[in-house]
Short mmCIF file of C-alpha atoms in Angstrom, two decimals:
data_model
loop_
_atom_site.label_atom_id
_atom_site.label_comp_id
_atom_site.label_asym_id
_atom_site.label_seq_id
_atom_site.Cartn_x
_atom_site.Cartn_y
_atom_site.Cartn_z
CA MET I 1 48.23 82.59 154.16
CA SER I 2 48.57 86.16 153.25
CA ALA I 3 46.43 87.75 150.56
CA SER I 4 49.50 88.27 148.48
CA ALA I 5 52.41 85.90 148.12
CA VAL I 6 55.79 85.88 146.62
CA GLN I 7 57.50 82.43 146.31
CA SER I 8 61.03 82.74 145.09
CA THR I 9 63.59 79.97 144.59
CA THR I 10 67.10 81.27 143.60
CA ALA I 11 70.39 79.59 142.73
CA GLY I 12 73.72 81.00 141.54
CA LEU I 13 74.82 84.76 141.73
CA ALA I 14 73.77 88.15 140.69
CA LEU I 15 70.03 88.50 140.64
CA ARG I 16 67.43 91.24 141.56
CA LEU I 17 63.76 90.97 142.03
CA LEU I 18 61.70 94.12 142.56
CA VAL I 19 57.99 93.63 143.46
CA LEU I 20 55.58 96.61 143.76
CA GLY I 21 52.04 96.38 145.18
CA MET I 22 52.18 93.46 147.50
CA ALA I 23 49.33 94.31 150.13
CA VAL I 24 48.92 93.15 153.73
CA ALA I 25 46.64 90.36 154.40
CA GLY I 26 43.09 91.07 156.04
CA ALA I 27 42.13 93.98 153.88
CA THR I 28 38.37 94.06 153.50
CA PRO I 29 37.03 94.45 150.76
CA ALA I 30 39.75 93.43 148.25
CA LEU I 31 41.82 96.35 146.97
CA ALA I 32 44.42 96.76 144.21
CA GLY I 33 47.47 95.13 145.30
CA ASP I 34 45.58 92.27 147.00
CA GLN I 35 45.72 88.45 146.38
CA ASN I 36 48.62 88.69 143.91
CA GLN I 37 51.13 86.03 143.39
CA ILE I 38 54.66 85.51 141.93
CA PHE I 39 56.28 82.19 141.73
CA LEU I 40 59.96 82.76 140.45
CA ARG I 41 63.28 80.97 139.89
CA GLN I 42 66.43 82.76 138.83
CA GLU I 43 69.60 80.98 138.16
CA SER I 44 73.09 82.38 137.10
CA PRO I 45 76.38 80.63 136.24
CA ALA I 46 79.48 81.31 138.17
CA ASN I 47 80.93 84.66 137.48
CA PRO I 48 78.25 86.00 135.44
CA SER I 49 78.89 89.12 133.25
CA GLN I 50 75.33 90.34 133.92
CA GLY I 51 72.83 89.41 136.38
CA ASN I 52 69.13 88.17 135.99
CA VAL I 53 66.56 91.08 136.57
CA LEU I 54 62.91 90.85 137.18
CA VAL I 55 60.71 93.84 137.72
CA VAL I 56 56.91 93.20 138.59
CA ASP I 57 54.39 95.96 139.19
CA GLN I 58 51.00 94.59 140.64
CA SER I 59 50.24 97.74 142.44
CA ALA I 60 47.00 98.28 140.41
CA ALA I 61 46.17 94.51 140.00
CA LEU I 62 43.93 92.15 142.01
CA GLY I 63 44.30 88.41 141.92
CA ALA I 64 47.25 88.74 139.49
CA SER I 65 49.71 85.96 138.97
CA VAL I 66 53.22 85.40 137.57
CA ALA I 67 54.44 81.87 136.95
CA GLY I 68 56.25 79.80 134.45
CA PRO I 69 54.34 78.08 131.43
CA SER I 70 52.69 74.81 132.01
CA GLN I 71 54.20 71.73 130.43
CA SER I 72 51.16 71.40 128.25
CA LEU I 73 51.98 74.94 126.78
CA LEU I 74 55.64 74.23 126.26
CA ASP I 75 54.75 71.03 124.50
CA ALA I 76 52.33 72.92 122.18
CA VAL I 77 54.92 75.51 121.49
CA ASP I 78 57.61 72.88 120.45
CA GLY I 79 54.99 71.09 118.30
CA ALA I 80 53.76 74.34 116.58
CA GLY I 81 53.75 74.38 113.03
CA GLY I 82 52.71 76.99 110.58
CA SER I 83 49.30 77.00 112.20
CA GLY I 84 50.72 78.01 115.52
CA VAL I 85 49.65 76.74 118.98
CA ALA I 86 46.16 75.24 118.87
CA GLY I 87 43.88 75.93 121.80
CA LEU I 88 46.03 78.95 123.15
CA PRO I 89 43.52 80.60 125.23
CA SER I 90 42.61 77.16 127.11
CA LEU I 91 46.46 76.50 127.38
CA LEU I 92 46.90 79.91 128.99
CA GLY I 93 44.17 79.35 131.43
CA LEU I 94 46.04 76.12 133.00
CA PRO I 95 47.85 76.88 136.11
CA GLY I 96 51.47 77.11 135.67
CA ASP I 97 53.19 74.08 137.14
CA ALA I 98 56.51 75.63 137.35
CA PRO I 99 57.99 78.94 138.53
CA ALA I 100 58.77 81.70 136.02
CA LEU I 101 62.30 81.03 135.25
CA GLN I 102 65.28 83.30 134.35
CA ARG I 103 68.30 81.01 133.61
CA GLY I 104 71.80 82.30 132.16
CA VAL I 105 73.25 85.71 132.07
CA GLY I 106 71.74 88.93 130.76
CA ASN I 107 68.06 88.13 131.08
CA ASP I 108 65.80 90.98 131.83
CA ALA I 109 61.91 91.13 132.25
CA THR I 110 59.48 93.72 133.31
CA VAL I 111 55.72 92.74 134.16
CA ILE I 112 53.04 95.19 134.69
CA GLN I 113 49.55 93.89 135.59
CA THR I 114 46.39 95.95 136.20
CA GLY I 115 42.86 95.05 136.98
CA ALA I 116 41.56 91.73 138.15
CA GLY I 117 42.97 88.27 137.20
CA ALA I 118 45.79 89.17 134.95
CA ASN I 119 47.89 86.07 134.42
CA VAL I 120 51.44 86.02 132.96
CA MET I 121 53.76 83.09 132.27
CA LEU I 122 57.41 83.73 131.65
CA LEU I 123 60.35 81.40 130.62
CA GLN I 124 63.83 82.82 129.59
CA GLN I 125 66.52 80.30 128.89
CA ASN I 126 69.99 80.57 127.09
CA MET I 127 71.09 78.36 124.17
CA ALA I 128 73.00 75.85 126.24
CA ASP I 129 69.90 74.85 127.95
CA ILE I 130 68.31 73.46 124.73
CA GLY I 131 71.58 71.86 123.60
CA VAL I 132 72.70 74.48 121.20
CA PRO I 133 76.19 75.98 121.28
CA ALA I 134 76.28 79.57 122.76
CA THR I 135 76.91 82.45 120.40
CA GLY I 136 78.32 84.70 122.99
CA LEU I 137 75.37 86.96 123.23
CA THR I 138 74.22 87.77 126.78
CA GLY I 139 70.58 87.57 127.13
CA GLN I 140 66.82 88.10 126.36
CA GLN I 141 64.60 91.07 127.38
CA ALA I 142 60.99 90.88 127.71
CA ARG I 143 58.10 93.48 128.68
CA VAL I 144 54.63 92.20 129.34
CA GLU I 145 51.60 94.42 130.08
CA ALA I 146 48.37 92.50 131.12
CA ALA I 147 45.07 94.07 131.87
CA SER I 148 42.10 92.83 133.51
CA GLY I 149 41.25 89.23 132.78
CA ALA I 150 44.33 88.85 130.25
CA ALA I 151 46.54 85.77 130.02
CA GLY I 152 49.85 85.76 128.11
CA ALA I 153 53.19 84.02 127.92
CA VAL I 154 56.59 85.03 126.66
CA VAL I 155 58.80 81.72 126.00
CA GLN I 156 62.37 82.75 125.19
CA ARG I 157 64.93 80.11 124.35
CA GLY I 158 68.06 81.72 122.78
CA ASP I 159 70.48 84.42 123.41
CA ALA I 160 69.67 88.02 122.39
CA ASN I 161 65.89 87.70 121.99
CA GLU I 162 63.55 90.73 122.75
CA ALA I 163 59.93 90.60 123.10
CA ARG I 164 57.16 92.93 123.95
CA LEU I 165 53.64 91.70 124.68
CA VAL I 166 50.74 94.04 125.38
CA LEU I 167 47.36 92.53 126.42
CA GLU I 168 44.21 94.61 126.99
CA GLN I 169 41.16 93.23 128.86
CA GLN I 170 40.35 89.70 128.36
CA ALA I 171 42.98 89.22 125.63
CA THR I 172 45.34 86.23 125.26
CA GLY I 173 48.67 86.25 123.70
CA LEU I 174 51.99 84.35 123.20
CA VAL I 175 55.36 85.36 122.06
CA ALA I 176 57.71 82.24 121.57
CA GLN I 177 61.19 82.64 120.39
CA THR I 178 64.05 80.01 119.71
CA GLY I 179 67.12 81.54 118.27
CA THR I 180 69.54 84.26 118.70
CA GLU I 181 68.74 87.99 117.68
CA LEU I 182 64.85 87.65 117.35
CA LYS I 183 62.67 90.49 118.11
CA ALA I 184 58.91 90.45 118.58
CA ASP I 185 56.31 93.03 119.41
CA LEU I 186 52.65 91.89 119.89
CA SER I 187 49.74 93.98 121.01
CA VAL I 188 46.32 92.48 121.43
CA GLY I 189 42.89 94.44 121.81
CA PRO I 190 40.16 93.55 124.24
CA GLY I 191 38.90 89.82 123.74
CA GLY I 192 41.35 89.22 120.92
CA THR I 193 44.10 86.59 120.75
CA GLY I 194 47.54 86.63 119.22
CA GLN I 195 50.57 84.63 118.53
CA ILE I 196 54.12 85.25 117.32
CA ILE I 197 56.21 82.27 116.97
CA GLN I 198 59.86 82.87 115.72
CA ASN I 199 62.50 80.14 114.78
CA GLY I 200 65.72 81.32 113.61
CA SER I 201 68.32 83.81 114.03
CA ASN I 202 67.89 87.52 112.65
CA ILE I 203 64.24 87.57 112.58
CA ASP I 204 62.18 90.77 113.42
CA SER I 205 58.46 90.53 113.37
CA GLY I 206 58.01 94.43 113.63
CA PRO I 207 54.86 95.45 115.52
CA VAL I 208 51.82 93.17 115.21
CA VAL I 209 48.49 94.52 116.28
CA VAL I 210 45.37 92.48 116.86
CA THR I 211 42.19 94.65 117.35
CA THR I 212 39.23 93.90 119.45
CA GLY I 213 38.05 90.32 119.11
CA GLY I 214 40.59 89.32 116.36
CA SER I 215 42.58 86.37 116.11
CA VAL I 216 46.08 86.29 114.56
CA ILE I 217 48.95 83.59 114.21
CA TYR I 218 52.29 84.74 112.92
CA VAL I 219 54.95 82.42 112.44
CA GLN I 220 58.38 83.20 111.07
CA ASN I 221 60.88 80.42 110.18
CA GLY I 222 64.24 81.36 108.71
CA THR I 223 67.30 83.53 109.47
CA ASN I 224 67.12 87.12 108.13
CA ILE I 225 63.45 87.61 107.84
CA GLN I 226 62.00 91.02 108.24
CA PRO I 227 58.53 92.20 108.96
CA ILE I 228 55.69 92.15 106.72
CA GLY I 229 55.75 95.58 105.16
CA ALA I 230 57.41 98.69 106.36
CA THR I 231 55.26 99.15 109.42
CA GLY I 232 54.66 95.58 110.55
CA LEU I 233 51.24 93.78 110.67
CA ASN I 234 47.92 95.57 111.62
CA VAL I 235 44.83 93.59 111.62
CA ILE I 236 42.12 96.05 111.61
CA SER I 237 38.93 93.83 111.29
CA SER I 238 37.88 90.38 110.06
CA THR I 239 34.24 89.46 109.12
CA ASN I 240 34.98 85.65 109.16
CA ILE I 241 35.12 83.71 112.29
CA GLY I 242 38.50 81.94 112.82
CA ALA I 243 42.15 82.84 113.03
CA ILE I 244 44.37 84.80 110.46
CA ALA I 245 47.43 82.76 110.04
CA ILE I 246 50.54 84.16 108.44
CA THR I 247 53.89 81.95 107.83
CA GLN I 248 57.15 83.46 106.68
CA THR I 249 59.92 81.16 105.54
CA GLY I 250 63.48 82.39 104.80
CA TYR I 251 66.04 80.73 102.80
#
């Protein structure tokens, strides 16, 4: 088996996969681009108006992986309340038991991994997949940047969701969105952990920044919720052990 592997299962029409940094097996010692893996499934309906797109850059990564979230993580997301997903770092450490999935039309994802052992989980679905009538909007977008030892997941189940997740060394992070026009922007510093969970339609988290070693859970439930403050949420420091949890509920 090669040092780097791409496993891809495709169904439907109009898809594009671009992978950067897949090295040839047998290089000694291991170099950037070695031992990276991508496990992916892309599906599109007949006559899609726009195809699925995934761009993965692992050229500066070693032992990085892109796969789908484990069922344990999905169950935890579905059961998350105002306190978010419990045990997130452990759940992100579980091997993905499914491929990264882009289903529907208009999905778009970019994953950039650097350093050793950066792991990313990705799920993008449309509203029909979760039993909700489609709104006519055509797709999610996601951009994930993961540095050495980082682990993160983006779970988008809806129509026009957008998400940006940036993880520095040894950080963990989750963006989970169910709705239509949701947006999220989460950056987590070294050793920190962060979550944005959005349930609703026109919700915009604004930028959420978690600094070194911090822990933040930000849950938004409602329809037309805006970010906290004009510039979003920036956790500078915390002297107490434990997560900072913020819940917004719209009416």
